[in-house]
């Protein structure tokens, strides 16, 4: 139980980091494809 409880935050932070990284890549790709940013 202890190991699982300790590993969960690591997995969550890793997943959040991966999702944030992917979303930023999408934003950068859209910005490169479309010079006029839509905010």
PDB file of N, CA and C in Angstrom:
ATOM      1  N   UNK A   1       0.839  -1.204   0.000  1.00  0.00           N
ATOM      2  CA  UNK A   1       0.000   0.000   0.000  1.00  0.00           C
ATOM      3  C   UNK A   1       0.877   1.258   0.000  1.00  0.00           C
ATOM      4  N   UNK A   2       1.914   1.240   0.816  1.00  0.00           N
ATOM      5  CA  UNK A   2       2.770   2.433   0.904  1.00  0.00           C
ATOM      6  C   UNK A   2       3.397   2.767  -0.444  1.00  0.00           C
ATOM      7  N   UNK A   3       3.906   1.735  -1.125  1.00  0.00           N
ATOM      8  CA  UNK A   3       4.577   1.993  -2.402  1.00  0.00           C
ATOM      9  C   UNK A   3       3.580   2.538  -3.420  1.00  0.00           C
ATOM     10  N   UNK A   4       2.374   1.992  -3.414  1.00  0.00           N
ATOM     11  CA  UNK A   4       1.362   2.472  -4.367  1.00  0.00           C
ATOM     12  C   UNK A   4       1.024   3.929  -4.073  1.00  0.00           C
ATOM     13  N   UNK A   5       0.801   4.242  -2.800  1.00  0.00           N
ATOM     14  CA  UNK A   5       0.450   5.617  -2.446  1.00  0.00           C
ATOM     15  C   UNK A   5       1.579   6.575  -2.796  1.00  0.00           C
ATOM     16  N   UNK A   6       2.805   6.094  -2.757  1.00  0.00           N
ATOM     17  CA  UNK A   6       3.931   6.973  -3.091  1.00  0.00           C
ATOM     18  C   UNK A   6       4.086   7.122  -4.598  1.00  0.00           C
ATOM     19  N   UNK A   7       3.752   6.076  -5.344  1.00  0.00           N
ATOM     20  CA  UNK A   7       3.957   6.115  -6.793  1.00  0.00           C
ATOM     21  C   UNK A   7       2.829   6.862  -7.499  1.00  0.00           C
ATOM     22  N   UNK A   8       1.660   6.941  -6.881  1.00  0.00           N
ATOM     23  CA  UNK A   8       0.528   7.611  -7.542  1.00  0.00           C
ATOM     24  C   UNK A   8       0.852   9.072  -7.857  1.00  0.00           C
ATOM     25  N   UNK A   9       1.339   9.871  -6.900  1.00  0.00           N
ATOM     26  CA  UNK A   9       1.649  11.273  -7.223  1.00  0.00           C
ATOM     27  C   UNK A   9       2.664  11.388  -8.354  1.00  0.00           C
ATOM     28  N   UNK A  10       3.635  10.471  -8.405  1.00  0.00           N
ATOM     29  CA  UNK A  10       4.621  10.527  -9.486  1.00  0.00           C
ATOM     30  C   UNK A  10       3.935  10.330 -10.832  1.00  0.00           C
ATOM     31  N   UNK A  11       3.059   9.325 -10.898  1.00  0.00           N
ATOM     32  CA  UNK A  11       2.361   9.050 -12.161  1.00  0.00           C
ATOM     33  C   UNK A  11       1.471  10.235 -12.534  1.00  0.00           C
ATOM     34  N   UNK A  12       0.779  10.794 -11.542  1.00  0.00           N
ATOM     35  CA  UNK A  12      -0.105  11.922 -11.821  1.00  0.00           C
ATOM     36  C   UNK A  12       0.691  13.102 -12.349  1.00  0.00           C
ATOM     37  N   UNK A  13       1.795  13.439 -11.689  1.00  0.00           N
ATOM     38  CA  UNK A  13       2.593  14.582 -12.132  1.00  0.00           C
ATOM     39  C   UNK A  13       3.173  14.307 -13.514  1.00  0.00           C
ATOM     40  N   UNK A  14       3.602  13.068 -13.754  1.00  0.00           N
ATOM     41  CA  UNK A  14       4.156  12.732 -15.068  1.00  0.00           C
ATOM     42  C   UNK A  14       3.088  12.876 -16.139  1.00  0.00           C
ATOM     43  N   UNK A  15       1.864  12.391 -15.849  1.00  0.00           N
ATOM     44  CA  UNK A  15       0.781  12.488 -16.829  1.00  0.00           C
ATOM     45  C   UNK A  15       0.429  13.948 -17.085  1.00  0.00           C
ATOM     46  N   UNK A  16       0.316  14.731 -16.005  1.00  0.00           N
ATOM     47  CA  UNK A  16      -0.015  16.144 -16.182  1.00  0.00           C
ATOM     48  C   UNK A  16       1.064  16.845 -16.988  1.00  0.00           C
ATOM     49  N   UNK A  17       2.333  16.512 -16.712  1.00  0.00           N
ATOM     50  CA  UNK A  17       3.433  17.140 -17.442  1.00  0.00           C
ATOM     51  C   UNK A  17       3.363  16.764 -18.920  1.00  0.00           C
ATOM     52  N   UNK A  18       3.069  15.491 -19.199  1.00  0.00           N
ATOM     53  CA  UNK A  18       2.992  15.040 -20.590  1.00  0.00           C
ATOM     54  C   UNK A  18       1.831  15.728 -21.306  1.00  0.00           C
ATOM     55  N   UNK A  19       0.684  15.841 -20.624  1.00  0.00           N
ATOM     56  CA  UNK A  19      -0.475  16.495 -21.246  1.00  0.00           C
ATOM     57  C   UNK A  19      -0.170  17.964 -21.504  1.00  0.00           C
ATOM     58  N   UNK A  20       0.433  18.639 -20.519  1.00  0.00           N
ATOM     59  CA  UNK A  20       0.764  20.055 -20.693  1.00  0.00           C
ATOM     60  C   UNK A  20       1.759  20.222 -21.832  1.00  0.00           C
ATOM     61  N   UNK A  21       2.747  19.336 -21.906  1.00  0.00           N
ATOM     62  CA  UNK A  21       3.746  19.418 -22.969  1.00  0.00           C
ATOM     63  C   UNK A  21       3.072  19.231 -24.324  1.00  0.00           C
ATOM     64  N   UNK A  22       2.173  18.249 -24.428  1.00  0.00           N
ATOM     65  CA  UNK A  22       1.495  17.990 -25.698  1.00  0.00           C
ATOM     66  C   UNK A  22       0.624  19.187 -26.082  1.00  0.00           C
ATOM     67  N   UNK A  23      -0.086  19.764 -25.111  1.00  0.00           N
ATOM     68  CA  UNK A  23      -0.950  20.905 -25.426  1.00  0.00           C
ATOM     69  C   UNK A  23      -0.113  22.094 -25.882  1.00  0.00           C
ATOM     70  N   UNK A  24       1.043  22.313 -25.239  1.00  0.00           N
ATOM     71  CA  UNK A  24       1.905  23.421 -25.658  1.00  0.00           C
ATOM     72  C   UNK A  24       2.443  23.170 -27.058  1.00  0.00           C
ATOM     73  N   UNK A  25       2.778  21.914 -27.373  1.00  0.00           N
ATOM     74  CA  UNK A  25       3.256  21.603 -28.724  1.00  0.00           C
ATOM     75  C   UNK A  25       2.154  21.890 -29.731  1.00  0.00           C
ATOM     76  N   UNK A  26       0.909  21.528 -29.393  1.00  0.00           N
ATOM     77  CA  UNK A  26      -0.202  21.813 -30.295  1.00  0.00           C
ATOM     78  C   UNK A  26      -0.343  23.314 -30.504  1.00  0.00           C
ATOM     79  N   UNK A  27      -0.226  24.087 -29.425  1.00  0.00           N
ATOM     80  CA  UNK A  27      -0.354  25.547 -29.538  1.00  0.00           C
ATOM     81  C   UNK A  27       0.749  26.098 -30.427  1.00  0.00           C
ATOM     82  N   UNK A  28       1.977  25.617 -30.219  1.00  0.00           N
ATOM     83  CA  UNK A  28       3.091  26.115 -31.026  1.00  0.00           C
ATOM     84  C   UNK A  28       2.899  25.729 -32.489  1.00  0.00           C
ATOM     85  N   UNK A  29       2.449  24.516 -32.741  1.00  0.00           N
ATOM     86  CA  UNK A  29       2.234  24.088 -34.125  1.00  0.00           C
ATOM     87  C   UNK A  29       1.143  24.933 -34.776  1.00  0.00           C
ATOM     88  N   UNK A  30       0.060  25.197 -34.047  1.00  0.00           N
ATOM     89  CA  UNK A  30      -1.017  26.021 -34.596  1.00  0.00           C
ATOM     90  C   UNK A  30      -0.514  27.434 -34.858  1.00  0.00           C
ATOM     91  N   UNK A  31       0.298  27.959 -33.936  1.00  0.00           N
ATOM     92  CA  UNK A  31       0.832  29.305 -34.115  1.00  0.00           C
ATOM     93  C   UNK A  31       1.738  29.372 -35.330  1.00  0.00           C
ATOM     94  N   UNK A  32       2.489  28.307 -35.585  1.00  0.00           N
ATOM     95  CA  UNK A  32       3.383  28.300 -36.733  1.00  0.00           C
ATOM     96  C   UNK A  32       2.566  28.194 -38.023  1.00  0.00           C
ATOM     97  N   UNK A  33       1.499  27.381 -38.002  1.00  0.00           N
ATOM     98  CA  UNK A  33       0.688  27.196 -39.200  1.00  0.00           C
ATOM     99  C   UNK A  33      -0.177  28.431 -39.448  1.00  0.00           C
ATOM    100  N   UNK A  34      -0.682  29.035 -38.374  1.00  0.00           N
ATOM    101  CA  UNK A  34      -1.556  30.207 -38.508  1.00  0.00           C
ATOM    102  C   UNK A  34      -0.846  31.412 -37.896  1.00  0.00           C
ATOM    103  N   UNK A  35      -0.323  32.326 -38.723  1.00  0.00           N
ATOM    104  CA  UNK A  35       0.425  33.468 -38.171  1.00  0.00           C
ATOM    105  C   UNK A  35      -0.429  34.353 -37.266  1.00  0.00           C
ATOM    106  N   UNK A  36      -1.749  34.423 -37.517  1.00  0.00           N
ATOM    107  CA  UNK A  36      -2.617  35.260 -36.686  1.00  0.00           C
ATOM    108  C   UNK A  36      -3.137  34.419 -35.524  1.00  0.00           C
ATOM    109  N   UNK A  37      -2.611  34.618 -34.314  1.00  0.00           N
ATOM    110  CA  UNK A  37      -3.053  33.800 -33.174  1.00  0.00           C
ATOM    111  C   UNK A  37      -4.474  34.133 -32.760  1.00  0.00           C
ATOM    112  N   UNK A  38      -5.247  33.100 -32.461  1.00  0.00           N
ATOM    113  CA  UNK A  38      -6.619  33.322 -31.972  1.00  0.00           C
ATOM    114  C   UNK A  38      -6.600  33.127 -30.470  1.00  0.00           C
ATOM    115  N   UNK A  39      -6.707  34.189 -29.704  1.00  0.00           N
ATOM    116  CA  UNK A  39      -6.710  34.061 -28.245  1.00  0.00           C
ATOM    117  C   UNK A  39      -8.066  34.465 -27.712  1.00  0.00           C
TER     118      UNK A  39
END
